[in-house]
Amino acid sequence: MRLGVLDIGSNTGHLLVVDAHDGAPPLPAYSFKQPLRLAEHLDADGDVSRTGIDALADFTAESLRVAEERGCEEMLTFATSAVRDAGNSEAVLAHVRDKTGVGISVLSGEDEARLTFLAVRRWFGWSAGRMIVFDIGGGSLEIAAGADERPDVAQSLPLGAARLANRHFEGHKRVDDEELRDIRKQIRADLAKDAGHVLRAGTTHRAAATSKTFRSLARICGAAPSGDGPLVPRALPLDELRRWIPKLIAMSPDELKDLPGVSPSRAHQIVPGALLAEACMDIFDEDRLEICPWALREGVILERIDKLDTVSEA
């Protein structure tokens, strides 16, 4: 069946059209996305601003039109932390529904981590053993670990790259050594609070990462470009990331935009994303993360396919 998957993230709205069949990987047929940057359209009260609401409604309406033109027989819709954490979340979704007729579901942080883990497990397979998976989004960081398709532990922390950029690097400001030390200290303290739940659950055999932030950092650190295709192995080594972090901090916004794998709309998130990625690897004692091309969207699709198969068997 042809599905339209509408993903409303903290940075980007993305419609992915896929051909999905039981027993086969989802085959991307078309992609339509816009940089909504909802995490940056929050007012002092934590509500999505009118500008953000209107941008979301317009994008949803256009995505519906694209999905219909591309022959989608079903739309899967979901929003993540920017909408989930907004004080006016229900009003935002009601406005979009009234304007477009599309009801957008809000994923819990735990479901976001769980579905991302499912996608990564299916990509790497059972030979990966017990895995730990990291996903840096715009508004949150998801961590999940386990030996099966459902993780034993699934966490969502308010440590997204856009959130950290707004909190510590507003206006693309440079930070001095003392400020940088304080930022690193805060990130690591927040990350370590619940790390024991993951670490006590068992030794991991493979550490993986997914999301645009991790892919960009891996590319900066020498991984193959996206044009080489998803089957090329890619990784983010901790030692190489550590060599790059001082360089990234010293770069101007224009220099960051020119780095390989960095989109202009996310360039200001590279430094906080790098600090968070380094903290993840340190806190969980991983010296290398394998980059998985599948993430939350694929997890949503795979779960939908699994349900179709269950219905057909019944």
PDB file of C-alpha atoms in Angstrom:
ATOM      1  CA  MET A   1       0.000   0.000   0.000  1.00  0.00           C
ATOM      2  CA  ARG A   2       1.093   3.579  -0.539  1.00  0.00           C
ATOM      3  CA  LEU A   3       1.275   5.569   2.676  1.00  0.00           C
ATOM      4  CA  GLY A   4       1.806   9.224   3.379  1.00  0.00           C
ATOM      5  CA  VAL A   5       3.685   9.768   6.630  1.00  0.00           C
ATOM      6  CA  LEU A   6       3.346  13.291   7.989  1.00  0.00           C
ATOM      7  CA  ASP A   7       6.002  13.980  10.626  1.00  0.00           C
ATOM      8  CA  ILE A   8       5.717  17.285  12.492  1.00  0.00           C
ATOM      9  CA  GLY A   9       9.063  17.628  14.219  1.00  0.00           C
ATOM     10  CA  SER A  10      10.529  20.432  16.293  1.00  0.00           C
ATOM     11  CA  ASN A  11      12.664  21.562  13.340  1.00  0.00           C
ATOM     12  CA  THR A  12      10.981  20.312  10.201  1.00  0.00           C
ATOM     13  CA  GLY A  13       7.649  19.246   8.808  1.00  0.00           C
ATOM     14  CA  HIS A  14       8.200  16.226   6.564  1.00  0.00           C
ATOM     15  CA  LEU A  15       5.797  14.272   4.406  1.00  0.00           C
ATOM     16  CA  LEU A  16       7.291  10.983   3.250  1.00  0.00           C
ATOM     17  CA  VAL A  17       5.390   8.977   0.666  1.00  0.00           C
ATOM     18  CA  VAL A  18       6.303   5.295   0.828  1.00  0.00           C
ATOM     19  CA  ASP A  19       5.295   2.019  -0.731  1.00  0.00           C
ATOM     20  CA  ALA A  20       4.904  -0.345   2.196  1.00  0.00           C
ATOM     21  CA  HIS A  21       4.506  -4.117   1.986  1.00  0.00           C
ATOM     22  CA  ASP A  22       4.749  -6.881   4.551  1.00  0.00           C
ATOM     23  CA  GLY A  23       8.125  -8.596   4.408  1.00  0.00           C
ATOM     24  CA  ALA A  24       9.852  -5.741   2.548  1.00  0.00           C
ATOM     25  CA  PRO A  25      11.501  -2.516   3.647  1.00  0.00           C
ATOM     26  CA  PRO A  26       9.449   0.666   3.171  1.00  0.00           C
ATOM     27  CA  LEU A  27      10.351   2.110  -0.223  1.00  0.00           C
ATOM     28  CA  PRO A  28      10.459   5.929  -0.304  1.00  0.00           C
ATOM     29  CA  ALA A  29       8.583   7.270  -3.321  1.00  0.00           C
ATOM     30  CA  TYR A  30       8.491  11.009  -2.653  1.00  0.00           C
ATOM     31  CA  SER A  31       9.578  13.499  -0.003  1.00  0.00           C
ATOM     32  CA  PHE A  32       8.168  16.938   0.778  1.00  0.00           C
ATOM     33  CA  LYS A  33       9.445  19.002   3.698  1.00  0.00           C
ATOM     34  CA  GLN A  34       9.708  22.505   5.082  1.00  0.00           C
ATOM     35  CA  PRO A  35      11.731  23.986   7.975  1.00  0.00           C
ATOM     36  CA  LEU A  36       8.886  24.870  10.379  1.00  0.00           C
ATOM     37  CA  ARG A  37      11.230  25.363  13.384  1.00  0.00           C
ATOM     38  CA  LEU A  38       8.358  25.076  15.845  1.00  0.00           C
ATOM     39  CA  ALA A  39      10.775  24.781  18.771  1.00  0.00           C
ATOM     40  CA  GLU A  40      11.849  28.336  17.973  1.00  0.00           C
ATOM     41  CA  HIS A  41       8.281  29.652  17.611  1.00  0.00           C
ATOM     42  CA  LEU A  42       7.460  29.450  21.313  1.00  0.00           C
ATOM     43  CA  ASP A  43       6.486  32.527  23.290  1.00  0.00           C
ATOM     44  CA  ALA A  44       7.434  33.371  26.871  1.00  0.00           C
ATOM     45  CA  ASP A  45       4.649  31.128  28.185  1.00  0.00           C
ATOM     46  CA  GLY A  46       5.811  28.116  26.168  1.00  0.00           C
ATOM     47  CA  ASP A  47       2.950  28.369  23.661  1.00  0.00           C
ATOM     48  CA  VAL A  48       3.395  27.964  19.909  1.00  0.00           C
ATOM     49  CA  SER A  49       3.127  31.458  18.425  1.00  0.00           C
ATOM     50  CA  ARG A  50       0.575  32.486  15.807  1.00  0.00           C
ATOM     51  CA  THR A  51       3.374  32.441  13.224  1.00  0.00           C
ATOM     52  CA  GLY A  52       4.188  28.835  14.114  1.00  0.00           C
ATOM     53  CA  ILE A  53       0.530  27.772  14.120  1.00  0.00           C
ATOM     54  CA  ASP A  54      -0.121  29.306  10.713  1.00  0.00           C
ATOM     55  CA  ALA A  55       3.050  27.729   9.271  1.00  0.00           C
ATOM     56  CA  LEU A  56       1.982  24.321  10.572  1.00  0.00           C
ATOM     57  CA  ALA A  57      -1.550  24.638   9.167  1.00  0.00           C
ATOM     58  CA  ASP A  58      -0.250  25.757   5.757  1.00  0.00           C
ATOM     59  CA  PHE A  59       2.275  22.936   5.598  1.00  0.00           C
ATOM     60  CA  THR A  60      -0.322  20.351   6.623  1.00  0.00           C
ATOM     61  CA  ALA A  61      -2.733  21.549   3.931  1.00  0.00           C
ATOM     62  CA  GLU A  62      -0.024  21.400   1.276  1.00  0.00           C
ATOM     63  CA  SER A  63       1.098  17.959   2.479  1.00  0.00           C
ATOM     64  CA  LEU A  64      -2.456  16.662   2.161  1.00  0.00           C
ATOM     65  CA  ARG A  65      -2.594  17.921  -1.409  1.00  0.00           C
ATOM     66  CA  VAL A  66       0.768  16.310  -2.228  1.00  0.00           C
ATOM     67  CA  ALA A  67      -0.272  12.990  -0.644  1.00  0.00           C
ATOM     68  CA  GLU A  68      -3.467  12.918  -2.702  1.00  0.00           C
ATOM     69  CA  GLU A  69      -1.582  13.708  -5.908  1.00  0.00           C
ATOM     70  CA  ARG A  70       0.914  10.932  -5.167  1.00  0.00           C
ATOM     71  CA  GLY A  71      -1.822   8.347  -4.701  1.00  0.00           C
ATOM     72  CA  CYS A  72      -1.604   7.762  -0.948  1.00  0.00           C
ATOM     73  CA  GLU A  73      -4.466   5.623   0.319  1.00  0.00           C
ATOM     74  CA  GLU A  74      -3.727   6.382   3.961  1.00  0.00           C
ATOM     75  CA  MET A  75      -2.059   9.158   5.946  1.00  0.00           C
ATOM     76  CA  LEU A  76      -0.138   8.499   9.152  1.00  0.00           C
ATOM     77  CA  THR A  77       0.320  11.733  11.082  1.00  0.00           C
ATOM     78  CA  PHE A  78       2.237  12.513  14.232  1.00  0.00           C
ATOM     79  CA  ALA A  79       3.891  15.376  16.076  1.00  0.00           C
ATOM     80  CA  THR A  80       6.778  15.226  18.522  1.00  0.00           C
ATOM     81  CA  SER A  81       8.186  17.375  21.320  1.00  0.00           C
ATOM     82  CA  ALA A  82       7.547  20.930  20.068  1.00  0.00           C
ATOM     83  CA  VAL A  83       3.799  20.306  19.910  1.00  0.00           C
ATOM     84  CA  ARG A  84       3.808  17.794  22.769  1.00  0.00           C
ATOM     85  CA  ASP A  85       5.394  20.258  25.197  1.00  0.00           C
ATOM     86  CA  ALA A  86       3.572  23.399  24.061  1.00  0.00           C
ATOM     87  CA  GLY A  87       1.160  24.886  26.570  1.00  0.00           C
ATOM     88  CA  ASN A  88      -1.412  25.405  23.823  1.00  0.00           C
ATOM     89  CA  SER A  89      -0.914  21.984  22.206  1.00  0.00           C
ATOM     90  CA  GLU A  90      -4.633  21.163  22.052  1.00  0.00           C
ATOM     91  CA  ALA A  91      -5.487  24.563  20.544  1.00  0.00           C
ATOM     92  CA  VAL A  92      -2.745  24.169  17.920  1.00  0.00           C
ATOM     93  CA  LEU A  93      -4.022  20.751  16.833  1.00  0.00           C
ATOM     94  CA  ALA A  94      -7.646  21.931  16.837  1.00  0.00           C
ATOM     95  CA  HIS A  95      -6.731  24.867  14.591  1.00  0.00           C
ATOM     96  CA  VAL A  96      -4.929  22.580  12.133  1.00  0.00           C
ATOM     97  CA  ARG A  97      -7.845  20.140  12.130  1.00  0.00           C
ATOM     98  CA  ASP A  98     -10.359  22.937  11.507  1.00  0.00           C
ATOM     99  CA  LYS A  99      -8.297  24.403   8.665  1.00  0.00           C
ATOM    100  CA  THR A 100      -7.260  21.181   6.940  1.00  0.00           C
ATOM    101  CA  GLY A 101      -9.453  18.327   8.201  1.00  0.00           C
ATOM    102  CA  VAL A 102      -6.274  16.498   9.268  1.00  0.00           C
ATOM    103  CA  GLY A 103      -6.067  15.203  12.825  1.00  0.00           C
ATOM    104  CA  ILE A 104      -2.460  15.038  13.985  1.00  0.00           C
ATOM    105  CA  SER A 105      -1.612  12.602  16.766  1.00  0.00           C
ATOM    106  CA  VAL A 106       0.942  13.569  19.398  1.00  0.00           C
ATOM    107  CA  LEU A 107       3.464  10.877  20.251  1.00  0.00           C
ATOM    108  CA  SER A 108       4.607  10.561  23.827  1.00  0.00           C
ATOM    109  CA  GLY A 109       8.337  10.773  24.387  1.00  0.00           C
ATOM    110  CA  GLU A 110       8.428   7.108  25.347  1.00  0.00           C
ATOM    111  CA  ASP A 111       6.611   6.092  22.148  1.00  0.00           C
ATOM    112  CA  GLU A 112       8.991   8.221  20.122  1.00  0.00           C
ATOM    113  CA  ALA A 113      11.957   6.390  21.653  1.00  0.00           C
ATOM    114  CA  ARG A 114      10.243   3.000  21.281  1.00  0.00           C
ATOM    115  CA  LEU A 115       9.365   3.436  17.602  1.00  0.00           C
ATOM    116  CA  THR A 116      12.800   4.771  16.742  1.00  0.00           C
ATOM    117  CA  PHE A 117      14.309   1.735  18.442  1.00  0.00           C
ATOM    118  CA  LEU A 118      12.053  -0.559  16.393  1.00  0.00           C
ATOM    119  CA  ALA A 119      13.313   1.016  13.166  1.00  0.00           C
ATOM    120  CA  VAL A 120      16.956   0.710  14.182  1.00  0.00           C
ATOM    121  CA  ARG A 121      16.473  -2.912  15.310  1.00  0.00           C
ATOM    122  CA  ARG A 122      14.913  -3.836  11.963  1.00  0.00           C
ATOM    123  CA  TRP A 123      17.754  -2.092  10.093  1.00  0.00           C
ATOM    124  CA  PHE A 124      20.616  -3.783  11.953  1.00  0.00           C
ATOM    125  CA  GLY A 125      18.837  -7.064  12.710  1.00  0.00           C
ATOM    126  CA  TRP A 126      19.206  -9.567  15.512  1.00  0.00           C
ATOM    127  CA  SER A 127      22.960  -9.913  15.043  1.00  0.00           C
ATOM    128  CA  ALA A 128      23.311  -6.488  16.671  1.00  0.00           C
ATOM    129  CA  GLY A 129      22.548  -8.112  20.021  1.00  0.00           C
ATOM    130  CA  ARG A 130      21.545  -5.768  22.820  1.00  0.00           C
ATOM    131  CA  MET A 131      21.474  -2.226  21.421  1.00  0.00           C
ATOM    132  CA  ILE A 132      21.438   1.282  22.755  1.00  0.00           C
ATOM    133  CA  VAL A 133      19.964   3.902  20.413  1.00  0.00           C
ATOM    134  CA  PHE A 134      20.290   7.698  20.601  1.00  0.00           C
ATOM    135  CA  ASP A 135      18.156  10.162  18.654  1.00  0.00           C
ATOM    136  CA  ILE A 136      18.754  13.919  18.939  1.00  0.00           C
ATOM    137  CA  GLY A 137      15.728  15.855  17.762  1.00  0.00           C
ATOM    138  CA  GLY A 138      15.042  19.561  17.834  1.00  0.00           C
ATOM    139  CA  GLY A 139      13.210  19.531  21.151  1.00  0.00           C
ATOM    140  CA  SER A 140      14.205  16.271  22.804  1.00  0.00           C
ATOM    141  CA  LEU A 141      16.745  13.481  23.062  1.00  0.00           C
ATOM    142  CA  GLU A 142      15.447   9.912  22.907  1.00  0.00           C
ATOM    143  CA  ILE A 143      17.398   7.011  24.366  1.00  0.00           C
ATOM    144  CA  ALA A 144      16.293   3.385  24.182  1.00  0.00           C
ATOM    145  CA  ALA A 145      18.022   0.097  24.910  1.00  0.00           C
ATOM    146  CA  GLY A 146      17.146  -3.569  24.691  1.00  0.00           C
ATOM    147  CA  ALA A 147      17.753  -6.976  23.154  1.00  0.00           C
ATOM    148  CA  ASP A 148      14.345  -7.364  21.466  1.00  0.00           C
ATOM    149  CA  GLU A 149      12.223  -5.260  19.119  1.00  0.00           C
ATOM    150  CA  ARG A 150      10.677  -3.488  22.084  1.00  0.00           C
ATOM    151  CA  PRO A 151      13.279  -1.765  24.242  1.00  0.00           C
ATOM    152  CA  ASP A 152      13.638  -2.539  27.930  1.00  0.00           C
ATOM    153  CA  VAL A 153      14.172   1.158  28.601  1.00  0.00           C
ATOM    154  CA  ALA A 154      12.794   4.079  26.563  1.00  0.00           C
ATOM    155  CA  GLN A 155      13.495   7.644  27.655  1.00  0.00           C
ATOM    156  CA  SER A 156      12.800  11.115  26.294  1.00  0.00           C
ATOM    157  CA  LEU A 157      14.711  14.066  27.746  1.00  0.00           C
ATOM    158  CA  PRO A 158      14.208  17.801  27.005  1.00  0.00           C
ATOM    159  CA  LEU A 159      17.665  18.060  25.464  1.00  0.00           C
ATOM    160  CA  GLY A 160      17.003  18.671  21.765  1.00  0.00           C
ATOM    161  CA  ALA A 161      19.502  20.561  19.622  1.00  0.00           C
ATOM    162  CA  ALA A 162      17.107  23.447  18.896  1.00  0.00           C
ATOM    163  CA  ARG A 163      16.108  23.698  22.553  1.00  0.00           C
ATOM    164  CA  LEU A 164      19.760  23.855  23.620  1.00  0.00           C
ATOM    165  CA  ALA A 165      20.550  26.395  20.896  1.00  0.00           C
ATOM    166  CA  ASN A 166      17.752  28.668  22.126  1.00  0.00           C
ATOM    167  CA  ARG A 167      18.790  28.257  25.741  1.00  0.00           C
ATOM    168  CA  HIS A 168      22.541  28.706  25.425  1.00  0.00           C
ATOM    169  CA  PHE A 169      23.384  30.093  21.975  1.00  0.00           C
ATOM    170  CA  GLU A 170      20.534  32.511  21.247  1.00  0.00           C
ATOM    171  CA  GLY A 171      21.389  34.819  18.355  1.00  0.00           C
ATOM    172  CA  HIS A 172      24.260  32.515  17.295  1.00  0.00           C
ATOM    173  CA  LYS A 173      26.382  34.023  20.058  1.00  0.00           C
ATOM    174  CA  ARG A 174      29.895  32.836  20.749  1.00  0.00           C
ATOM    175  CA  VAL A 175      30.551  31.449  24.224  1.00  0.00           C
ATOM    176  CA  ASP A 176      33.707  31.872  26.264  1.00  0.00           C
ATOM    177  CA  ASP A 177      35.493  29.044  28.052  1.00  0.00           C
ATOM    178  CA  GLU A 178      33.648  29.559  31.327  1.00  0.00           C
ATOM    179  CA  GLU A 179      30.236  29.609  29.635  1.00  0.00           C
ATOM    180  CA  LEU A 180      31.133  26.512  27.643  1.00  0.00           C
ATOM    181  CA  ARG A 181      32.146  24.674  30.809  1.00  0.00           C
ATOM    182  CA  ASP A 182      28.814  25.572  32.439  1.00  0.00           C
ATOM    183  CA  ILE A 183      26.860  24.410  29.366  1.00  0.00           C
ATOM    184  CA  ARG A 184      28.701  21.100  29.235  1.00  0.00           C
ATOM    185  CA  LYS A 185      28.203  20.616  32.970  1.00  0.00           C
ATOM    186  CA  GLN A 186      24.447  21.241  32.736  1.00  0.00           C
ATOM    187  CA  ILE A 187      23.954  18.968  29.724  1.00  0.00           C
ATOM    188  CA  ARG A 188      25.817  16.127  31.391  1.00  0.00           C
ATOM    189  CA  ALA A 189      24.014  16.535  34.703  1.00  0.00           C
ATOM    190  CA  ASP A 190      20.627  16.440  32.961  1.00  0.00           C
ATOM    191  CA  LEU A 191      21.660  13.430  30.897  1.00  0.00           C
ATOM    192  CA  ALA A 192      23.115  11.500  33.842  1.00  0.00           C
ATOM    193  CA  LYS A 193      20.019  11.823  36.075  1.00  0.00           C
ATOM    194  CA  ASP A 194      18.301   8.758  34.627  1.00  0.00           C
ATOM    195  CA  ALA A 195      21.261   7.111  32.901  1.00  0.00           C
ATOM    196  CA  GLY A 196      21.336   4.417  35.548  1.00  0.00           C
ATOM    197  CA  HIS A 197      18.045   2.955  34.310  1.00  0.00           C
ATOM    198  CA  VAL A 198      19.726   2.219  30.975  1.00  0.00           C
ATOM    199  CA  LEU A 199      23.116   1.186  32.329  1.00  0.00           C
ATOM    200  CA  ARG A 200      21.713  -1.218  34.934  1.00  0.00           C
ATOM    201  CA  ALA A 201      19.587  -3.017  32.338  1.00  0.00           C
ATOM    202  CA  GLY A 202      22.567  -4.797  30.807  1.00  0.00           C
ATOM    203  CA  THR A 203      25.670  -4.592  28.644  1.00  0.00           C
ATOM    204  CA  THR A 204      25.089  -3.382  25.099  1.00  0.00           C
ATOM    205  CA  HIS A 205      26.696  -4.962  22.038  1.00  0.00           C
ATOM    206  CA  ARG A 206      26.010  -2.152  19.571  1.00  0.00           C
ATOM    207  CA  ALA A 207      25.539   1.589  20.003  1.00  0.00           C
ATOM    208  CA  ALA A 208      23.610   3.345  17.258  1.00  0.00           C
ATOM    209  CA  ALA A 209      22.433   6.859  16.510  1.00  0.00           C
ATOM    210  CA  THR A 210      19.905   8.329  14.168  1.00  0.00           C
ATOM    211  CA  SER A 211      18.525  11.756  13.247  1.00  0.00           C
ATOM    212  CA  LYS A 212      19.723  14.657  11.167  1.00  0.00           C
ATOM    213  CA  THR A 213      21.998  15.980  13.914  1.00  0.00           C
ATOM    214  CA  PHE A 214      23.931  12.728  14.242  1.00  0.00           C
ATOM    215  CA  ARG A 215      24.094  12.292  10.455  1.00  0.00           C
ATOM    216  CA  SER A 216      25.474  15.811  10.053  1.00  0.00           C
ATOM    217  CA  LEU A 217      28.089  15.296  12.763  1.00  0.00           C
ATOM    218  CA  ALA A 218      29.149  11.982  11.232  1.00  0.00           C
ATOM    219  CA  ARG A 219      29.509  13.649   7.826  1.00  0.00           C
ATOM    220  CA  ILE A 220      31.609  16.451   9.344  1.00  0.00           C
ATOM    221  CA  CYS A 221      33.799  13.795  10.958  1.00  0.00           C
ATOM    222  CA  GLY A 222      34.433  12.044   7.648  1.00  0.00           C
ATOM    223  CA  ALA A 223      31.466   9.721   7.001  1.00  0.00           C
ATOM    224  CA  ALA A 224      30.322   9.105   3.428  1.00  0.00           C
ATOM    225  CA  PRO A 225      27.948  11.683   1.902  1.00  0.00           C
ATOM    226  CA  SER A 226      24.235  10.917   1.668  1.00  0.00           C
ATOM    227  CA  GLY A 227      24.577  10.644  -2.108  1.00  0.00           C
ATOM    228  CA  ASP A 228      26.454   7.372  -1.669  1.00  0.00           C
ATOM    229  CA  GLY A 229      23.201   5.760  -0.535  1.00  0.00           C
ATOM    230  CA  PRO A 230      21.854   4.355   2.736  1.00  0.00           C
ATOM    231  CA  LEU A 231      23.685   1.012   2.562  1.00  0.00           C
ATOM    232  CA  VAL A 232      27.138   2.544   3.042  1.00  0.00           C
ATOM    233  CA  PRO A 233      28.247   2.052   6.686  1.00  0.00           C
ATOM    234  CA  ARG A 234      28.618   5.328   8.567  1.00  0.00           C
ATOM    235  CA  ALA A 235      29.807   6.041  12.092  1.00  0.00           C
ATOM    236  CA  LEU A 236      30.542   8.866  14.503  1.00  0.00           C
ATOM    237  CA  PRO A 237      33.825   8.230  16.375  1.00  0.00           C
ATOM    238  CA  LEU A 238      34.160  10.007  19.727  1.00  0.00           C
ATOM    239  CA  ASP A 239      37.829  10.908  19.246  1.00  0.00           C
ATOM    240  CA  GLU A 240      37.109  12.570  15.908  1.00  0.00           C
ATOM    241  CA  LEU A 241      34.113  14.434  17.328  1.00  0.00           C
ATOM    242  CA  ARG A 242      36.284  15.745  20.160  1.00  0.00           C
ATOM    243  CA  ARG A 243      38.799  17.063  17.645  1.00  0.00           C
ATOM    244  CA  TRP A 244      36.036  18.893  15.803  1.00  0.00           C
ATOM    245  CA  ILE A 245      34.173  20.498  18.704  1.00  0.00           C
ATOM    246  CA  PRO A 246      36.694  23.334  19.328  1.00  0.00           C
ATOM    247  CA  LYS A 247      36.715  24.055  15.591  1.00  0.00           C
ATOM    248  CA  LEU A 248      32.911  24.174  15.459  1.00  0.00           C
ATOM    249  CA  ILE A 249      32.740  26.531  18.435  1.00  0.00           C
ATOM    250  CA  ALA A 250      35.214  28.893  16.755  1.00  0.00           C
ATOM    251  CA  MET A 251      33.316  28.996  13.444  1.00  0.00           C
ATOM    252  CA  SER A 252      30.998  31.769  12.294  1.00  0.00           C
ATOM    253  CA  PRO A 253      27.402  30.954  11.282  1.00  0.00           C
ATOM    254  CA  ASP A 254      28.391  31.204   7.607  1.00  0.00           C
ATOM    255  CA  GLU A 255      31.305  28.835   8.102  1.00  0.00           C
ATOM    256  CA  LEU A 256      29.039  26.319   9.853  1.00  0.00           C
ATOM    257  CA  LYS A 257      26.577  26.472   6.944  1.00  0.00           C
ATOM    258  CA  ASP A 258      29.371  25.561   4.529  1.00  0.00           C
ATOM    259  CA  LEU A 259      30.274  22.337   6.334  1.00  0.00           C
ATOM    260  CA  PRO A 260      29.444  19.082   4.532  1.00  0.00           C
ATOM    261  CA  GLY A 261      26.120  17.595   5.589  1.00  0.00           C
ATOM    262  CA  VAL A 262      24.902  20.746   7.348  1.00  0.00           C
ATOM    263  CA  SER A 263      21.706  22.391   6.135  1.00  0.00           C
ATOM    264  CA  PRO A 264      21.601  26.205   6.521  1.00  0.00           C
ATOM    265  CA  SER A 265      18.428  26.069   8.622  1.00  0.00           C
ATOM    266  CA  ARG A 266      20.129  23.822  11.199  1.00  0.00           C
ATOM    267  CA  ALA A 267      23.634  25.288  11.230  1.00  0.00           C
ATOM    268  CA  HIS A 268      23.042  27.057  14.567  1.00  0.00           C
ATOM    269  CA  GLN A 269      22.204  23.683  16.148  1.00  0.00           C
ATOM    270  CA  ILE A 270      25.481  21.975  15.236  1.00  0.00           C
ATOM    271  CA  VAL A 271      27.482  23.160  18.258  1.00  0.00           C
ATOM    272  CA  PRO A 272      24.869  22.252  20.902  1.00  0.00           C
ATOM    273  CA  GLY A 273      24.201  19.014  19.003  1.00  0.00           C
ATOM    274  CA  ALA A 274      27.909  18.160  19.072  1.00  0.00           C
ATOM    275  CA  LEU A 275      28.154  18.883  22.807  1.00  0.00           C
ATOM    276  CA  LEU A 276      25.129  16.668  23.444  1.00  0.00           C
ATOM    277  CA  ALA A 277      26.434  13.849  21.238  1.00  0.00           C
ATOM    278  CA  GLU A 278      29.785  13.937  23.034  1.00  0.00           C
ATOM    279  CA  ALA A 279      27.996  13.851  26.406  1.00  0.00           C
ATOM    280  CA  CYS A 280      25.920  10.821  25.353  1.00  0.00           C
ATOM    281  CA  MET A 281      29.020   8.908  24.366  1.00  0.00           C
ATOM    282  CA  ASP A 282      30.857   9.844  27.562  1.00  0.00           C
ATOM    283  CA  ILE A 283      28.004   9.167  29.997  1.00  0.00           C
ATOM    284  CA  PHE A 284      27.180   5.806  28.402  1.00  0.00           C
ATOM    285  CA  ASP A 285      30.835   4.906  27.766  1.00  0.00           C
ATOM    286  CA  GLU A 286      30.593   4.523  23.981  1.00  0.00           C
ATOM    287  CA  ASP A 287      33.540   5.445  21.775  1.00  0.00           C
ATOM    288  CA  ARG A 288      31.698   5.045  18.493  1.00  0.00           C
ATOM    289  CA  LEU A 289      28.109   5.310  17.290  1.00  0.00           C
ATOM    290  CA  GLU A 290      26.907   3.579  14.141  1.00  0.00           C
ATOM    291  CA  ILE A 291      24.608   5.797  12.117  1.00  0.00           C
ATOM    292  CA  CYS A 292      21.280   4.256  11.136  1.00  0.00           C
ATOM    293  CA  PRO A 293      19.429   5.752   8.149  1.00  0.00           C
ATOM    294  CA  TRP A 294      16.074   4.647   9.580  1.00  0.00           C
ATOM    295  CA  ALA A 295      14.459   6.574  12.407  1.00  0.00           C
ATOM    296  CA  LEU A 296      11.063   7.498  13.835  1.00  0.00           C
ATOM    297  CA  ARG A 297       9.184   7.727  10.524  1.00  0.00           C
ATOM    298  CA  GLU A 298      10.282   4.244   9.539  1.00  0.00           C
ATOM    299  CA  GLY A 299       9.308   2.971  12.973  1.00  0.00           C
ATOM    300  CA  VAL A 300       5.794   4.360  12.542  1.00  0.00           C
ATOM    301  CA  ILE A 301       5.549   2.738   9.101  1.00  0.00           C
ATOM    302  CA  LEU A 302       6.849  -0.625  10.311  1.00  0.00           C
ATOM    303  CA  GLU A 303       4.387  -0.717  13.187  1.00  0.00           C
ATOM    304  CA  ARG A 304       1.549   0.049  10.749  1.00  0.00           C
ATOM    305  CA  ILE A 305       2.666  -2.777   8.439  1.00  0.00           C
ATOM    306  CA  ASP A 306       2.843  -5.150  11.395  1.00  0.00           C
ATOM    307  CA  LYS A 307      -0.765  -4.306  12.307  1.00  0.00           C
ATOM    308  CA  LEU A 308      -1.889  -4.971   8.735  1.00  0.00           C
ATOM    309  CA  ASP A 309      -0.251  -8.385   8.881  1.00  0.00           C
ATOM    310  CA  THR A 310      -1.978  -9.146  12.207  1.00  0.00           C
ATOM    311  CA  VAL A 311      -5.366  -8.219  10.763  1.00  0.00           C
ATOM    312  CA  SER A 312      -4.844 -10.359   7.658  1.00  0.00           C
ATOM    313  CA  GLU A 313      -3.903 -13.392   9.786  1.00  0.00           C
ATOM    314  CA  ALA A 314      -7.041 -12.956  11.898  1.00  0.00           C
TER     315      ALA A 314
END
